[in-house]
mmCIF file of C-alpha atoms and ligand atoms in Angstrom:
data_model
loop_
_atom_site.group_PDB
_atom_site.id
_atom_site.type_symbol
_atom_site.label_atom_id
_atom_site.label_comp_id
_atom_site.label_asym_id
_atom_site.label_seq_id
_atom_site.Cartn_x
_atom_site.Cartn_y
_atom_site.Cartn_z
ATOM 1 C CA UNK O 1 -19.793 2.727 16.379
ATOM 2 C CA UNK O 2 -19.183 -0.783 18.076
ATOM 3 C CA UNK O 3 -15.103 -0.688 18.364
ATOM 4 C CA UNK O 4 -13.218 -3.405 16.702
ATOM 5 C CA UNK O 5 -11.775 -5.286 19.996
ATOM 6 C CA UNK O 6 -8.073 -5.848 18.654
ATOM 7 C CA UNK O 7 -5.272 -7.613 20.965
ATOM 8 C CA UNK O 8 -1.637 -6.357 19.525
ATOM 9 C CA UNK O 9 1.439 -8.509 19.829
ATOM 10 C CA UNK O 10 4.681 -6.985 19.435
ATOM 11 C CA UNK O 11 8.411 -6.760 19.698
ATOM 12 C CA UNK O 12 8.822 -3.196 20.588
ATOM 13 C CA UNK O 13 10.551 -1.797 18.293
ATOM 14 C CA UNK O 14 10.870 1.431 16.484
ATOM 15 C CA UNK O 15 8.214 0.880 14.212
ATOM 16 C CA UNK O 16 6.413 -1.110 16.573
ATOM 17 C CA UNK O 17 6.279 2.090 18.743
ATOM 18 C CA UNK O 18 4.902 3.664 16.552
ATOM 19 C CA UNK O 19 2.444 1.179 15.650
ATOM 20 C CA UNK O 20 1.673 1.367 19.120
ATOM 21 C CA UNK O 21 0.935 5.482 18.980
ATOM 22 C CA UNK O 22 -1.291 4.959 16.276
ATOM 23 C CA UNK O 23 -3.768 2.304 17.508
ATOM 24 C CA UNK O 24 -3.951 4.542 20.101
ATOM 25 C CA UNK O 25 -5.574 6.942 18.373
ATOM 26 C CA UNK O 26 -8.350 4.690 16.561
ATOM 27 C CA UNK O 27 -11.526 5.801 17.157
ATOM 28 C CA UNK O 28 -12.486 2.493 15.610
ATOM 29 C CA UNK O 29 -10.934 -0.208 17.579
ATOM 30 C CA UNK O 30 -10.440 -0.992 21.358
ATOM 31 C CA UNK O 31 -6.705 -2.555 22.248
ATOM 32 C CA UNK O 32 -8.107 -5.226 25.221
ATOM 33 C CA UNK O 33 -4.665 -6.039 25.796
ATOM 34 C CA UNK O 34 -0.622 -5.844 24.988
ATOM 35 C CA UNK O 35 1.698 -9.043 24.531
ATOM 36 C CA UNK O 36 5.331 -8.369 24.613
ATOM 37 C CA UNK O 37 7.695 -10.887 22.569
ATOM 38 C CA UNK O 38 11.216 -11.325 22.420
ATOM 39 C CA UNK O 39 12.291 -10.440 18.743
ATOM 40 C CA UNK O 40 14.353 -7.344 17.586
ATOM 41 C CA UNK O 41 15.789 -7.140 21.227
ATOM 42 C CA UNK O 42 15.320 -9.255 24.551
ATOM 43 C CA UNK O 43 11.986 -9.419 26.629
ATOM 44 C CA UNK O 44 13.887 -6.890 29.139
ATOM 45 C CA UNK O 45 13.699 -4.688 26.568
ATOM 46 C CA UNK O 46 10.381 -5.461 24.429
ATOM 47 C CA UNK O 47 8.157 -5.453 28.215
ATOM 48 C CA UNK O 48 8.760 -1.865 29.154
ATOM 49 C CA UNK O 49 8.811 -0.819 25.842
ATOM 50 C CA UNK O 50 5.584 -1.636 25.233
ATOM 51 C CA UNK O 51 4.518 -0.467 28.834
ATOM 52 C CA UNK O 52 5.679 2.809 28.792
ATOM 53 C CA UNK O 53 4.731 3.963 24.570
ATOM 54 C CA UNK O 54 1.128 2.056 25.249
ATOM 55 C CA UNK O 55 0.764 4.485 28.363
ATOM 56 C CA UNK O 56 2.429 7.614 26.117
ATOM 57 C CA UNK O 57 -0.225 6.178 23.817
ATOM 58 C CA UNK O 58 -2.800 6.654 25.830
ATOM 59 C CA UNK O 59 -3.820 2.913 26.579
ATOM 60 C CA UNK O 60 -4.858 1.312 29.353
ATOM 61 C CA UNK O 61 -5.241 -1.973 28.422
ATOM 62 C CA UNK O 62 -3.008 -4.243 30.196
ATOM 63 C CA UNK O 63 0.615 -5.535 28.763
ATOM 64 C CA UNK O 64 1.193 -9.099 28.844
ATOM 65 C CA UNK O 65 4.867 -10.571 29.305
ATOM 66 C CA UNK O 66 5.199 -12.938 25.992
ATOM 67 C CA UNK O 67 7.771 -15.383 25.270
ATOM 68 C CA UNK O 68 11.346 -15.013 26.126
ATOM 69 C CA UNK O 69 12.670 -16.643 23.018
ATOM 70 C CA UNK O 70 10.948 -18.530 19.665
ATOM 71 C CA UNK O 71 9.244 -22.067 20.405
ATOM 72 C CA UNK O 72 12.288 -24.446 19.274
ATOM 73 C CA UNK O 73 15.200 -21.744 18.452
ATOM 74 C CA UNK O 74 17.639 -19.245 20.112
ATOM 75 C CA UNK O 75 16.230 -15.998 19.292
ATOM 76 C CA UNK O 76 17.899 -13.467 16.385
ATOM 77 C CA UNK O 77 17.982 -10.077 17.228
ATOM 78 C CA UNK O 78 17.934 -6.968 14.985
ATOM 79 C CA UNK O 79 19.683 -4.533 17.614
ATOM 80 C CA UNK O 80 21.279 -3.601 14.208
ATOM 81 C CA UNK O 81 18.247 -1.274 13.285
ATOM 82 C CA UNK O 82 16.353 -0.929 16.799
ATOM 83 C CA UNK O 83 19.661 -0.380 18.930
ATOM 84 C CA UNK O 84 20.282 -1.888 22.081
ATOM 85 C CA UNK O 85 17.357 -0.406 24.079
ATOM 86 C CA UNK O 86 15.002 -1.047 21.021
ATOM 87 C CA UNK O 87 13.751 2.255 20.847
ATOM 88 C CA UNK O 88 16.892 3.688 18.858
ATOM 89 C CA UNK O 89 18.761 5.103 21.724
ATOM 90 C CA UNK O 90 16.337 6.402 22.743
ATOM 91 C CA UNK O 91 14.095 4.875 25.672
ATOM 92 C CA UNK O 92 15.704 6.241 27.820
ATOM 93 C CA UNK O 93 13.842 9.717 27.166
ATOM 94 C CA UNK O 94 10.341 7.988 28.389
ATOM 95 C CA UNK O 95 12.121 5.858 31.279
ATOM 96 C CA UNK O 96 10.414 8.304 33.893
ATOM 97 C CA UNK O 97 7.167 6.372 32.445
ATOM 98 C CA UNK O 98 6.572 3.979 35.045
ATOM 99 C CA UNK O 99 6.382 0.125 33.750
ATOM 100 C CA UNK O 100 4.122 -1.737 35.938
ATOM 101 C CA UNK O 101 4.570 -5.409 37.818
ATOM 102 C CA UNK O 102 3.671 -7.658 34.945
ATOM 103 C CA UNK O 103 0.581 -9.514 35.156
ATOM 104 C CA UNK O 104 0.563 -13.269 36.007
ATOM 105 C CA UNK O 105 -1.285 -14.109 33.098
ATOM 106 C CA UNK O 106 1.419 -14.748 29.618
ATOM 107 C CA UNK O 107 0.211 -13.693 26.272
ATOM 108 C CA UNK O 108 -0.409 -16.639 24.650
ATOM 109 C CA UNK O 109 -3.061 -17.295 27.712
ATOM 110 C CA UNK O 110 -4.555 -13.397 27.658
ATOM 111 C CA UNK O 111 -5.035 -13.977 23.640
ATOM 112 C CA UNK O 112 -6.836 -17.378 24.001
ATOM 113 C CA UNK O 113 -9.064 -15.532 27.407
ATOM 114 C CA UNK O 114 -9.807 -12.461 25.292
ATOM 115 C CA UNK O 115 -10.739 -14.226 22.113
ATOM 116 C CA UNK O 116 -13.603 -16.401 24.479
ATOM 117 C CA UNK O 117 -14.312 -13.044 26.068
ATOM 118 C CA UNK O 118 -15.582 -11.393 22.279
ATOM 119 C CA UNK O 119 -17.098 -14.645 21.470
ATOM 120 C CA UNK O 120 -15.372 -14.658 18.009
ATOM 121 C CA UNK O 121 -14.600 -11.033 17.247
ATOM 122 C CA UNK O 122 -11.510 -10.831 18.405
ATOM 123 C CA UNK O 123 -8.915 -9.491 15.878
ATOM 124 C CA UNK O 124 -5.335 -9.908 16.823
ATOM 125 C CA UNK O 125 -2.796 -7.964 15.208
ATOM 126 C CA UNK O 126 0.893 -9.262 15.234
ATOM 127 C CA UNK O 127 4.347 -7.482 14.399
ATOM 128 C CA UNK O 128 6.937 -9.425 16.154
ATOM 129 C CA UNK O 129 7.861 -12.908 15.580
ATOM 130 C CA UNK O 130 4.645 -15.297 15.937
ATOM 131 C CA UNK O 131 5.795 -17.413 19.234
ATOM 132 C CA UNK O 132 2.960 -16.171 21.389
ATOM 133 C CA UNK O 133 0.452 -17.081 18.532
ATOM 134 C CA UNK O 134 2.109 -20.183 18.080
ATOM 135 C CA UNK O 135 2.145 -21.162 22.036
ATOM 136 C CA UNK O 136 -1.775 -20.088 21.970
ATOM 137 C CA UNK O 137 -2.477 -22.478 19.036
ATOM 138 C CA UNK O 138 -0.338 -25.145 20.722
ATOM 139 C CA UNK O 139 -2.240 -25.010 23.979
ATOM 140 C CA UNK O 140 -5.862 -24.004 22.924
ATOM 141 C CA UNK O 141 -7.513 -26.347 20.154
ATOM 142 C CA UNK O 142 -9.962 -24.202 19.653
ATOM 143 C CA UNK O 143 -8.463 -21.391 18.782
ATOM 144 C CA UNK O 144 -9.147 -21.630 15.078
ATOM 145 C CA UNK O 145 -13.106 -20.346 15.299
ATOM 146 C CA UNK O 146 -12.461 -18.288 18.124
ATOM 147 C CA UNK O 147 -10.280 -15.473 16.633
ATOM 148 C CA UNK O 148 -11.725 -12.931 13.471
ATOM 149 C CA UNK O 149 -8.734 -12.247 11.833
ATOM 150 C CA UNK O 150 -5.009 -12.208 12.091
ATOM 151 C CA UNK O 151 -3.211 -8.908 10.430
ATOM 152 C CA UNK O 152 0.180 -9.359 10.360
ATOM 153 C CA UNK O 153 3.626 -8.138 9.805
ATOM 154 C CA UNK O 154 5.890 -10.870 8.598
ATOM 155 C CA UNK O 155 7.441 -12.583 5.347
ATOM 156 C CA UNK O 156 6.675 -11.202 1.551
ATOM 157 C CA UNK O 157 5.797 -12.985 -1.439
ATOM 158 C CA UNK O 158 9.094 -12.179 -3.154
ATOM 159 C CA UNK O 159 12.493 -11.140 -1.137
ATOM 160 C CA UNK O 160 13.733 -11.108 2.321
ATOM 161 C CA UNK O 161 14.998 -8.455 4.826
ATOM 162 C CA UNK O 162 17.232 -10.672 7.762
ATOM 163 C CA UNK O 163 18.312 -13.042 4.542
ATOM 164 C CA UNK O 164 17.879 -12.627 1.498
ATOM 165 C CA UNK O 165 14.987 -15.274 1.173
ATOM 166 C CA UNK O 166 13.696 -14.311 4.616
ATOM 167 C CA UNK O 167 11.716 -11.587 6.635
ATOM 168 C CA UNK O 168 13.028 -11.456 9.770
ATOM 169 C CA UNK O 169 9.751 -11.772 12.024
ATOM 170 C CA UNK O 170 9.185 -14.782 9.856
ATOM 171 C CA UNK O 171 12.980 -16.171 10.302
ATOM 172 C CA UNK O 172 12.874 -15.452 13.788
ATOM 173 C CA UNK O 173 10.363 -18.067 14.722
ATOM 174 C CA UNK O 174 9.947 -19.775 11.825
ATOM 175 C CA UNK O 175 7.658 -23.374 13.251
ATOM 176 C CA UNK O 176 5.433 -20.887 14.978
ATOM 177 C CA UNK O 177 4.325 -18.496 11.699
ATOM 178 C CA UNK O 178 4.020 -22.757 10.170
ATOM 179 C CA UNK O 179 1.518 -23.080 13.078
ATOM 180 C CA UNK O 180 -0.279 -19.895 12.262
ATOM 181 C CA UNK O 181 -0.334 -20.229 8.453
ATOM 182 C CA UNK O 182 -1.600 -23.532 8.762
ATOM 183 C CA UNK O 183 -4.057 -22.314 11.468
ATOM 184 C CA UNK O 184 -7.142 -21.993 9.001
ATOM 185 C CA UNK O 185 -7.422 -18.330 11.255
ATOM 186 C CA UNK O 186 -8.035 -15.907 8.467
ATOM 187 C CA UNK O 187 -4.822 -14.356 7.564
ATOM 188 C CA UNK O 188 -4.157 -10.408 6.232
ATOM 189 C CA UNK O 189 -0.433 -10.710 5.693
ATOM 190 C CA UNK O 190 1.338 -7.289 5.200
ATOM 191 C CA UNK O 191 4.617 -8.477 3.729
ATOM 192 C CA UNK O 192 8.016 -6.839 2.575
ATOM 193 C CA UNK O 193 6.263 -6.730 -0.893
ATOM 194 C CA UNK O 194 4.001 -3.567 0.821
ATOM 195 C CA UNK O 195 5.733 -2.583 3.967
ATOM 196 C CA UNK O 196 9.064 -1.427 1.969
ATOM 197 C CA UNK O 197 6.477 0.463 0.533
ATOM 198 C CA UNK O 198 5.373 2.671 3.006
ATOM 199 C CA UNK O 199 8.036 4.506 4.559
ATOM 200 C CA UNK O 200 8.152 7.998 5.857
ATOM 201 C CA UNK O 201 10.581 10.476 4.453
ATOM 202 C CA UNK O 202 12.949 13.251 6.829
ATOM 203 C CA UNK O 203 10.377 15.872 6.110
ATOM 204 C CA UNK O 204 7.503 13.861 7.094
ATOM 205 C CA UNK O 205 9.241 12.758 10.689
ATOM 206 C CA UNK O 206 9.498 16.358 11.047
ATOM 207 C CA UNK O 207 6.432 16.525 10.326
ATOM 208 C CA UNK O 208 5.117 14.413 12.801
ATOM 209 C CA UNK O 209 7.492 16.142 15.187
ATOM 210 C CA UNK O 210 6.416 19.386 14.867
ATOM 211 C CA UNK O 211 3.103 18.124 15.674
ATOM 212 C CA UNK O 212 4.437 19.299 19.151
ATOM 213 C CA UNK O 213 2.926 16.474 21.695
ATOM 214 C CA UNK O 214 5.157 14.011 23.748
ATOM 215 C CA UNK O 215 4.626 11.203 21.563
ATOM 216 C CA UNK O 216 4.830 12.492 18.220
ATOM 217 C CA UNK O 217 8.360 14.376 19.403
ATOM 218 C CA UNK O 218 9.352 10.892 20.673
ATOM 219 C CA UNK O 219 8.362 8.484 17.805
ATOM 220 C CA UNK O 220 10.029 11.109 15.150
ATOM 221 C CA UNK O 221 13.195 11.404 17.425
ATOM 222 C CA UNK O 222 12.991 7.133 17.371
ATOM 223 C CA UNK O 223 12.481 7.142 13.815
ATOM 224 C CA UNK O 224 15.323 9.405 13.344
ATOM 225 C CA UNK O 225 17.388 7.264 14.928
ATOM 226 C CA UNK O 226 17.556 4.572 12.197
ATOM 227 C CA UNK O 227 17.132 6.806 9.285
ATOM 228 C CA UNK O 228 20.702 6.903 8.121
ATOM 229 C CA UNK O 229 20.383 3.008 8.179
ATOM 230 C CA UNK O 230 17.879 3.224 5.618
ATOM 231 C CA UNK O 231 19.176 6.525 3.289
ATOM 232 C CA UNK O 232 22.634 5.110 2.552
ATOM 233 C CA UNK O 233 21.201 1.723 1.383
ATOM 234 C CA UNK O 234 19.561 4.635 -1.357
ATOM 235 C CA UNK O 235 16.065 4.375 0.323
ATOM 236 C CA UNK O 236 13.779 6.951 0.531
ATOM 237 C CA UNK O 237 12.926 6.912 4.368
ATOM 238 C CA UNK O 238 12.453 4.796 7.256
ATOM 239 C CA UNK O 239 10.320 1.750 6.695
ATOM 240 C CA UNK O 240 7.474 1.432 8.832
ATOM 241 C CA UNK O 241 6.726 -2.262 8.560
ATOM 242 C CA UNK O 242 4.359 -2.494 11.600
ATOM 243 C CA UNK O 243 1.899 0.344 11.018
ATOM 244 C CA UNK O 244 0.511 -1.292 8.217
ATOM 245 C CA UNK O 245 -1.229 -4.303 9.679
ATOM 246 C CA UNK O 246 -2.454 -1.727 12.636
ATOM 247 C CA UNK O 247 -4.073 0.880 9.423
ATOM 248 C CA UNK O 248 -5.213 -2.149 7.988
ATOM 249 C CA UNK O 249 -7.849 -2.905 10.379
ATOM 250 C CA UNK O 250 -9.970 -0.343 9.423
ATOM 251 C CA UNK O 251 -8.283 0.886 6.336
ATOM 252 C CA UNK O 252 -8.039 -1.970 4.294
ATOM 253 C CA UNK O 253 -9.139 0.521 1.210
ATOM 254 C CA UNK O 254 -5.397 1.795 1.211
ATOM 255 C CA UNK O 255 -3.641 -1.465 1.090
ATOM 256 C CA UNK O 256 -4.273 -3.921 -2.199
ATOM 257 C CA UNK O 257 -3.198 -7.609 -2.538
ATOM 258 C CA UNK O 258 -5.169 -11.198 -3.103
ATOM 259 C CA UNK O 259 -5.610 -14.502 -1.990
ATOM 260 C CA UNK O 260 -2.841 -16.396 -2.190
ATOM 261 C CA UNK O 261 -1.363 -19.983 -0.402
ATOM 262 C CA UNK O 262 1.955 -19.283 1.593
ATOM 263 C CA UNK O 263 3.975 -22.308 3.585
ATOM 264 C CA UNK O 264 6.747 -21.396 5.298
ATOM 265 C CA UNK O 265 9.930 -23.141 5.317
ATOM 266 C CA UNK O 266 11.608 -24.620 8.493
ATOM 267 C CA UNK O 267 14.263 -26.465 7.260
ATOM 268 C CA UNK O 268 16.164 -24.594 4.514
ATOM 269 C CA UNK O 269 19.616 -23.962 4.987
ATOM 270 C CA UNK O 270 19.517 -21.009 2.476
ATOM 271 C CA UNK O 271 15.770 -20.245 2.843
ATOM 272 C CA UNK O 272 14.799 -20.675 6.264
ATOM 273 C CA UNK O 273 11.928 -18.705 7.313
ATOM 274 C CA UNK O 274 10.848 -17.636 3.764
ATOM 275 C CA UNK O 275 7.179 -17.597 3.503
ATOM 276 C CA UNK O 276 6.615 -19.690 0.242
ATOM 277 C CA UNK O 277 4.051 -18.136 -2.106
ATOM 278 C CA UNK O 278 1.861 -19.201 -4.847
ATOM 279 C CA UNK O 279 1.329 -15.152 -5.423
ATOM 280 C CA UNK O 280 2.680 -14.652 -8.763
ATOM 281 C CA UNK O 281 3.425 -18.393 -10.076
ATOM 282 C CA UNK O 282 1.592 -20.483 -12.578
ATOM 283 C CA UNK O 283 1.140 -23.317 -11.328
ATOM 284 C CA UNK O 284 -0.261 -22.899 -7.572
ATOM 285 C CA UNK O 285 -0.918 -24.325 -4.395
ATOM 286 C CA UNK O 286 -3.938 -26.396 -3.473
ATOM 287 C CA UNK O 287 -4.754 -23.818 -0.595
ATOM 288 C CA UNK O 288 -4.941 -20.290 -0.277
ATOM 289 C CA UNK O 289 -4.292 -19.133 2.991
ATOM 290 C CA UNK O 290 -3.701 -15.505 3.411
ATOM 291 C CA UNK O 291 -4.649 -12.215 1.853
ATOM 292 C CA UNK O 292 -0.887 -11.156 0.511
ATOM 293 C CA UNK O 293 -0.502 -7.436 0.324
ATOM 294 C CA UNK O 294 1.409 -6.124 -2.144
ATOM 295 C CA UNK O 295 0.378 -2.532 -2.452
ATOM 296 C CA UNK O 296 -0.232 1.073 -0.513
ATOM 297 C CA UNK O 297 -1.163 4.235 -0.800
ATOM 298 C CA UNK O 298 1.574 5.529 0.248
ATOM 299 C CA UNK O 299 0.597 9.157 -0.239
ATOM 300 C CA UNK O 300 -2.877 7.591 1.942
ATOM 301 C CA UNK O 301 -0.635 5.653 4.547
ATOM 302 C CA UNK O 302 1.129 8.526 5.456
ATOM 303 C CA UNK O 303 -1.560 10.874 5.528
ATOM 304 C CA UNK O 304 -3.557 8.494 7.741
ATOM 305 C CA UNK O 305 -0.338 7.944 9.946
ATOM 306 C CA UNK O 306 -0.500 11.861 10.487
ATOM 307 C CA UNK O 307 -4.198 12.402 11.069
ATOM 308 C CA UNK O 308 -4.237 9.930 13.687
ATOM 309 C CA UNK O 309 -0.747 10.862 15.720
ATOM 310 C CA UNK O 310 -2.758 14.222 15.265
ATOM 311 C CA UNK O 311 -5.587 13.689 17.427
HETATM 312 C C1 LIG K 401 10.060 -6.407 11.319
HETATM 313 O O1 LIG K 401 11.103 -6.404 11.779
HETATM 314 C C2 LIG K 401 11.066 -5.883 12.799
HETATM 315 O O2 LIG K 401 12.721 -5.323 12.926
HETATM 316 C C3 LIG K 401 10.142 -4.737 12.819
HETATM 317 O O3 LIG K 401 9.952 -4.575 14.075
HETATM 318 C C4 LIG K 401 9.153 -5.287 11.397
HETATM 319 O O4 LIG K 401 8.469 -5.837 12.312
HETATM 320 C C5 LIG K 401 10.279 -6.320 9.759
HETATM 321 O O5 LIG K 401 11.435 -7.018 9.113
HETATM 322 CA CA1 LIG K 402 8.268 -5.638 14.735
#
């Protein structure tokens, strides 16, 4: 079986960490590189976090440093969910795993290099702010023709989280996201509509912890660290946003949605970073630039998560 070459760009991040661990166990894909971008926390954390979690996942691909800040604005972080270290205060439990000197190549150049190497077959999974892709698109005009598809965790067809209007990854770097949505690259968008349905309950986290490997004990601990945030807001568990696009690369059958038009708001005072969508409207845009996912079979999502983590 030919493996799907995947470049994984992330801002690790509690749910990013879970997605990396799953990716490392998916026999159908080959991670050809990872980018660590600033987002949930600064790059001084996302780089070592990504390196260490990738090692825990058994991924040997290089981790490239991505952008230290969004393309045109200061960084907004999400430490209120992921803690100061990005891993729910648990980063020290994997601090014995060595972190290599970062390669000289930066993530945006690595995306281009891999796209050229894989001759139109490269898939990019982006689960942080889209800055690395934005820089790559600005620098390499031919890039859109070289990437097969970009799977993102970002945006929403209906509501926000970091603000009432916007989802975090898009809000942090709306200009980069706009460039991506206007690039012509096929986009598979897992926004909040679906990712807030892809949660893990405390019991399911225990089940992961009980698998009994270092990686699964670690990720169960990391997930539990933000559980209270979700439970006190009336949710049934932690949203595993970033696992969605990663699983969708191989298991689109558990997700549902449709093609729609997405425009990114880069100027609005109240609506900055909103992915304005015609998904639900009568009058449509004159373009359809993304497959917008709005639902998941949660039982299958949990089943697959456990199945991969047990491998
Ligand atoms: C997204 O923002 C980050 O905090 C998560 O890692 C996820 O990628 C959810 O809005
Ligand atoms: Ca993320």
